[in-house]
């Protein structure tokens, strides 16, 4: 039996399957990950420009990077991997997606239940007076964009040096404890606290299916079934095996 069919059967027989996704799933949508040699992160060191203390010290400087990221995200479109996960949810095969990405591409592909571990860029807020702004209502012509109170506003992403929002943290942890199948896609899941999720799921008896171009720290330790190929390719093949099974 092919590994795609094994994966399809696991999905069809699972009580509650969830997906954990990271930067790797969006690379095919033109969004570079931190390791990419080209693109945004070759010009801006993410550990510096992505840190909340840099933003507080010099919002104008960090906003130069954020506005480029904003443009890149506006241009990006969901790829076959995002669409396949949305289709799995529609078919009742997948309960939810936990993503470490801030690009909203899961929702744009049609996924409805998405836990955004690191926030998103659809809205912005002021850290002084807590006022919220929709992204389309904020002009980036002059940087940084300012709140009515005079303070620089920021996207609702989680910067380095900030905590994951409680709600996302608790819901993701619960989902990892309750699932019996976890798809790990485009992430090496090495950064805590997301790193605990596959381990927690495994401890509770879940089957771990991993799709990553290169092997990760999970692959030879806790992964049950590994696909070393682009996520869109694996997920589409698994989905078509599901359709075959259902015939
Ligand atoms: Zn304010």
PDB file of N, CA, C and O in Angstrom, residues 45-80:
ATOM      1  N   UNK A  45      17.412  41.264   9.572  1.00  0.00           N
ATOM      2  CA  UNK A  45      17.658  40.156  10.496  1.00  0.00           C
ATOM      3  C   UNK A  45      16.407  39.959  11.366  1.00  0.00           C
ATOM      4  O   UNK A  45      16.053  40.850  12.146  1.00  0.00           O
ATOM      5  N   UNK A  46      15.737  38.794  11.207  1.00  0.00           N
ATOM      6  CA  UNK A  46      14.470  38.623  11.946  1.00  0.00           C
ATOM      7  C   UNK A  46      14.638  38.684  13.467  1.00  0.00           C
ATOM      8  O   UNK A  46      13.730  39.146  14.161  1.00  0.00           O
ATOM      9  N   UNK A  47      15.789  38.248  13.966  1.00  0.00           N
ATOM     10  CA  UNK A  47      15.945  38.263  15.429  1.00  0.00           C
ATOM     11  C   UNK A  47      16.031  39.700  15.950  1.00  0.00           C
ATOM     12  O   UNK A  47      15.681  39.978  17.092  1.00  0.00           O
ATOM     13  N   UNK A  48      16.481  40.617  15.058  1.00  0.00           N
ATOM     14  CA  UNK A  48      16.527  42.020  15.465  1.00  0.00           C
ATOM     15  C   UNK A  48      15.201  42.725  15.116  1.00  0.00           C
ATOM     16  O   UNK A  48      14.536  43.281  15.991  1.00  0.00           O
ATOM     17  N   UNK A  49      14.816  42.665  13.827  1.00  0.00           N
ATOM     18  CA  UNK A  49      13.635  43.406  13.382  1.00  0.00           C
ATOM     19  C   UNK A  49      12.331  42.789  13.875  1.00  0.00           C
ATOM     20  O   UNK A  49      11.299  43.431  13.891  1.00  0.00           O
ATOM     21  N   UNK A  50      12.384  41.511  14.263  1.00  0.00           N
ATOM     22  CA  UNK A  50      11.177  40.863  14.738  1.00  0.00           C
ATOM     23  C   UNK A  50      11.033  40.941  16.247  1.00  0.00           C
ATOM     24  O   UNK A  50      10.140  40.326  16.814  1.00  0.00           O
ATOM     25  N   UNK A  51      11.937  41.684  16.909  1.00  0.00           N
ATOM     26  CA  UNK A  51      11.896  41.726  18.377  1.00  0.00           C
ATOM     27  C   UNK A  51      11.126  42.947  18.860  1.00  0.00           C
ATOM     28  O   UNK A  51      11.306  44.046  18.348  1.00  0.00           O
ATOM     29  N   UNK A  52      10.306  42.738  19.869  1.00  0.00           N
ATOM     30  CA  UNK A  52       9.455  43.821  20.364  1.00  0.00           C
ATOM     31  C   UNK A  52      10.290  44.986  20.914  1.00  0.00           C
ATOM     32  O   UNK A  52       9.894  46.148  20.816  1.00  0.00           O
ATOM     33  N   UNK A  53      11.470  44.700  21.445  1.00  0.00           N
ATOM     34  CA  UNK A  53      12.274  45.803  21.989  1.00  0.00           C
ATOM     35  C   UNK A  53      12.770  46.719  20.857  1.00  0.00           C
ATOM     36  O   UNK A  53      12.864  47.936  21.045  1.00  0.00           O
ATOM     37  N   UNK A  54      13.042  46.146  19.675  1.00  0.00           N
ATOM     38  CA  UNK A  54      13.421  46.981  18.524  1.00  0.00           C
ATOM     39  C   UNK A  54      12.262  47.877  18.126  1.00  0.00           C
ATOM     40  O   UNK A  54      12.441  49.046  17.794  1.00  0.00           O
ATOM     41  N   UNK A  55      11.053  47.286  18.152  1.00  0.00           N
ATOM     42  CA  UNK A  55       9.879  48.076  17.784  1.00  0.00           C
ATOM     43  C   UNK A  55       9.692  49.243  18.752  1.00  0.00           C
ATOM     44  O   UNK A  55       9.413  50.364  18.348  1.00  0.00           O
ATOM     45  N   UNK A  56       9.865  48.971  20.028  1.00  0.00           N
ATOM     46  CA  UNK A  56       9.653  50.031  21.030  1.00  0.00           C
ATOM     47  C   UNK A  56      10.719  51.112  20.928  1.00  0.00           C
ATOM     48  O   UNK A  56      10.441  52.296  21.107  1.00  0.00           O
ATOM     49  N   UNK A  57      11.958  50.687  20.615  1.00  0.00           N
ATOM     50  CA  UNK A  57      13.047  51.664  20.491  1.00  0.00           C
ATOM     51  C   UNK A  57      12.884  52.523  19.242  1.00  0.00           C
ATOM     52  O   UNK A  57      13.098  53.723  19.280  1.00  0.00           O
ATOM     53  N   UNK A  58      12.546  51.860  18.136  1.00  0.00           N
ATOM     54  CA  UNK A  58      12.465  52.598  16.881  1.00  0.00           C
ATOM     55  C   UNK A  58      11.368  52.042  15.971  1.00  0.00           C
ATOM     56  O   UNK A  58      11.638  51.288  15.041  1.00  0.00           O
ATOM     57  N   UNK A  59      10.118  52.431  16.261  1.00  0.00           N
ATOM     58  CA  UNK A  59       9.009  51.890  15.462  1.00  0.00           C
ATOM     59  C   UNK A  59       9.135  52.223  13.978  1.00  0.00           C
ATOM     60  O   UNK A  59       8.773  51.409  13.134  1.00  0.00           O
ATOM     61  N   UNK A  60       9.679  53.400  13.651  1.00  0.00           N
ATOM     62  CA  UNK A  60       9.788  53.785  12.232  1.00  0.00           C
ATOM     63  C   UNK A  60      10.694  52.802  11.494  1.00  0.00           C
ATOM     64  O   UNK A  60      10.403  52.375  10.376  1.00  0.00           O
ATOM     65  N   UNK A  61      11.779  52.413  12.131  1.00  0.00           N
ATOM     66  CA  UNK A  61      12.754  51.518  11.522  1.00  0.00           C
ATOM     67  C   UNK A  61      12.145  50.122  11.325  1.00  0.00           C
ATOM     68  O   UNK A  61      12.271  49.523  10.264  1.00  0.00           O
ATOM     69  N   UNK A  62      11.458  49.618  12.349  1.00  0.00           N
ATOM     70  CA  UNK A  62      10.848  48.291  12.242  1.00  0.00           C
ATOM     71  C   UNK A  62       9.665  48.324  11.270  1.00  0.00           C
ATOM     72  O   UNK A  62       9.412  47.355  10.546  1.00  0.00           O
ATOM     73  N   UNK A  63       8.984  49.457  11.213  1.00  0.00           N
ATOM     74  CA  UNK A  63       7.847  49.561  10.288  1.00  0.00           C
ATOM     75  C   UNK A  63       8.266  49.508   8.822  1.00  0.00           C
ATOM     76  O   UNK A  63       7.476  49.150   7.951  1.00  0.00           O
ATOM     77  N   UNK A  64       9.531  49.857   8.540  1.00  0.00           N
ATOM     78  CA  UNK A  64      10.020  49.740   7.169  1.00  0.00           C
ATOM     79  C   UNK A  64       9.957  48.255   6.759  1.00  0.00           C
ATOM     80  O   UNK A  64       9.491  47.904   5.681  1.00  0.00           O
ATOM     81  N   UNK A  65      10.400  47.389   7.669  1.00  0.00           N
ATOM     82  CA  UNK A  65      10.321  45.943   7.424  1.00  0.00           C
ATOM     83  C   UNK A  65       8.853  45.489   7.389  1.00  0.00           C
ATOM     84  O   UNK A  65       8.434  44.745   6.501  1.00  0.00           O
ATOM     85  N   UNK A  66       8.054  45.971   8.375  1.00  0.00           N
ATOM     86  CA  UNK A  66       6.648  45.536   8.449  1.00  0.00           C
ATOM     87  C   UNK A  66       5.870  45.938   7.200  1.00  0.00           C
ATOM     88  O   UNK A  66       5.025  45.179   6.731  1.00  0.00           O
ATOM     89  N   UNK A  67       6.176  47.116   6.647  1.00  0.00           N
ATOM     90  CA  UNK A  67       5.420  47.541   5.465  1.00  0.00           C
ATOM     91  C   UNK A  67       5.810  46.696   4.252  1.00  0.00           C
ATOM     92  O   UNK A  67       4.969  46.385   3.414  1.00  0.00           O
ATOM     93  N   UNK A  68       7.077  46.293   4.191  1.00  0.00           N
ATOM     94  CA  UNK A  68       7.481  45.378   3.101  1.00  0.00           C
ATOM     95  C   UNK A  68       6.810  44.023   3.276  1.00  0.00           C
ATOM     96  O   UNK A  68       6.391  43.379   2.308  1.00  0.00           O
ATOM     97  N   UNK A  69       6.727  43.565   4.523  1.00  0.00           N
ATOM     98  CA  UNK A  69       6.064  42.292   4.802  1.00  0.00           C
ATOM     99  C   UNK A  69       4.589  42.397   4.412  1.00  0.00           C
ATOM    100  O   UNK A  69       4.025  41.484   3.816  1.00  0.00           O
ATOM    101  N   UNK A  70       3.987  43.522   4.745  1.00  0.00           N
ATOM    102  CA  UNK A  70       2.588  43.763   4.434  1.00  0.00           C
ATOM    103  C   UNK A  70       2.340  43.655   2.926  1.00  0.00           C
ATOM    104  O   UNK A  70       1.399  42.990   2.483  1.00  0.00           O
ATOM    105  N   UNK A  71       3.205  44.289   2.144  1.00  0.00           N
ATOM    106  CA  UNK A  71       3.081  44.240   0.677  1.00  0.00           C
ATOM    107  C   UNK A  71       3.223  42.815   0.164  1.00  0.00           C
ATOM    108  O   UNK A  71       2.482  42.369  -0.709  1.00  0.00           O
ATOM    109  N   UNK A  72       4.203  42.110   0.733  1.00  0.00           N
ATOM    110  CA  UNK A  72       4.450  40.724   0.327  1.00  0.00           C
ATOM    111  C   UNK A  72       3.215  39.857   0.631  1.00  0.00           C
ATOM    112  O   UNK A  72       2.807  39.034  -0.188  1.00  0.00           O
ATOM    113  N   UNK A  73       2.611  40.063   1.807  1.00  0.00           N
ATOM    114  CA  UNK A  73       1.449  39.257   2.188  1.00  0.00           C
ATOM    115  C   UNK A  73       0.235  39.587   1.318  1.00  0.00           C
ATOM    116  O   UNK A  73      -0.560  38.705   0.991  1.00  0.00           O
ATOM    117  N   UNK A  74       0.113  40.853   0.923  1.00  0.00           N
ATOM    118  CA  UNK A  74      -1.013  41.234   0.058  1.00  0.00           C
ATOM    119  C   UNK A  74      -0.894  40.570  -1.313  1.00  0.00           C
ATOM    120  O   UNK A  74      -1.884  40.223  -1.933  1.00  0.00           O
ATOM    121  N   UNK A  75       0.348  40.394  -1.764  1.00  0.00           N
ATOM    122  CA  UNK A  75       0.581  39.778  -3.077  1.00  0.00           C
ATOM    123  C   UNK A  75       0.433  38.255  -3.033  1.00  0.00           C
ATOM    124  O   UNK A  75       0.140  37.627  -4.044  1.00  0.00           O
ATOM    125  N   UNK A  76       0.661  37.660  -1.867  1.00  0.00           N
ATOM    126  CA  UNK A  76       0.685  36.198  -1.758  1.00  0.00           C
ATOM    127  C   UNK A  76      -0.708  35.603  -1.912  1.00  0.00           C
ATOM    128  O   UNK A  76      -1.701  36.211  -1.508  1.00  0.00           O
ATOM    129  N   UNK A  77      -0.771  34.433  -2.512  1.00  0.00           N
ATOM    130  CA  UNK A  77      -2.050  33.720  -2.608  1.00  0.00           C
ATOM    131  C   UNK A  77      -1.862  32.313  -2.042  1.00  0.00           C
ATOM    132  O   UNK A  77      -0.768  31.767  -2.075  1.00  0.00           O
ATOM    133  N   UNK A  78      -2.952  31.733  -1.518  1.00  0.00           N
ATOM    134  CA  UNK A  78      -2.851  30.374  -0.965  1.00  0.00           C
ATOM    135  C   UNK A  78      -2.376  29.395  -2.042  1.00  0.00           C
ATOM    136  O   UNK A  78      -2.655  29.595  -3.221  1.00  0.00           O
ATOM    137  N   UNK A  79      -1.648  28.372  -1.645  1.00  0.00           N
ATOM    138  CA  UNK A  79      -1.164  27.363  -2.592  1.00  0.00           C
ATOM    139  C   UNK A  79      -1.923  26.040  -2.367  1.00  0.00           C
ATOM    140  O   UNK A  79      -2.766  25.934  -1.475  1.00  0.00           O
ATOM    141  N   UNK A  80      -1.651  25.020  -3.202  1.00  0.00           N
ATOM    142  CA  UNK A  80      -2.404  23.765  -3.098  1.00  0.00           C
ATOM    143  C   UNK A  80      -2.425  23.153  -1.687  1.00  0.00           C
ATOM    144  O   UNK A  80      -3.409  22.492  -1.314  1.00  0.00           O
TER     145      UNK A  80
END
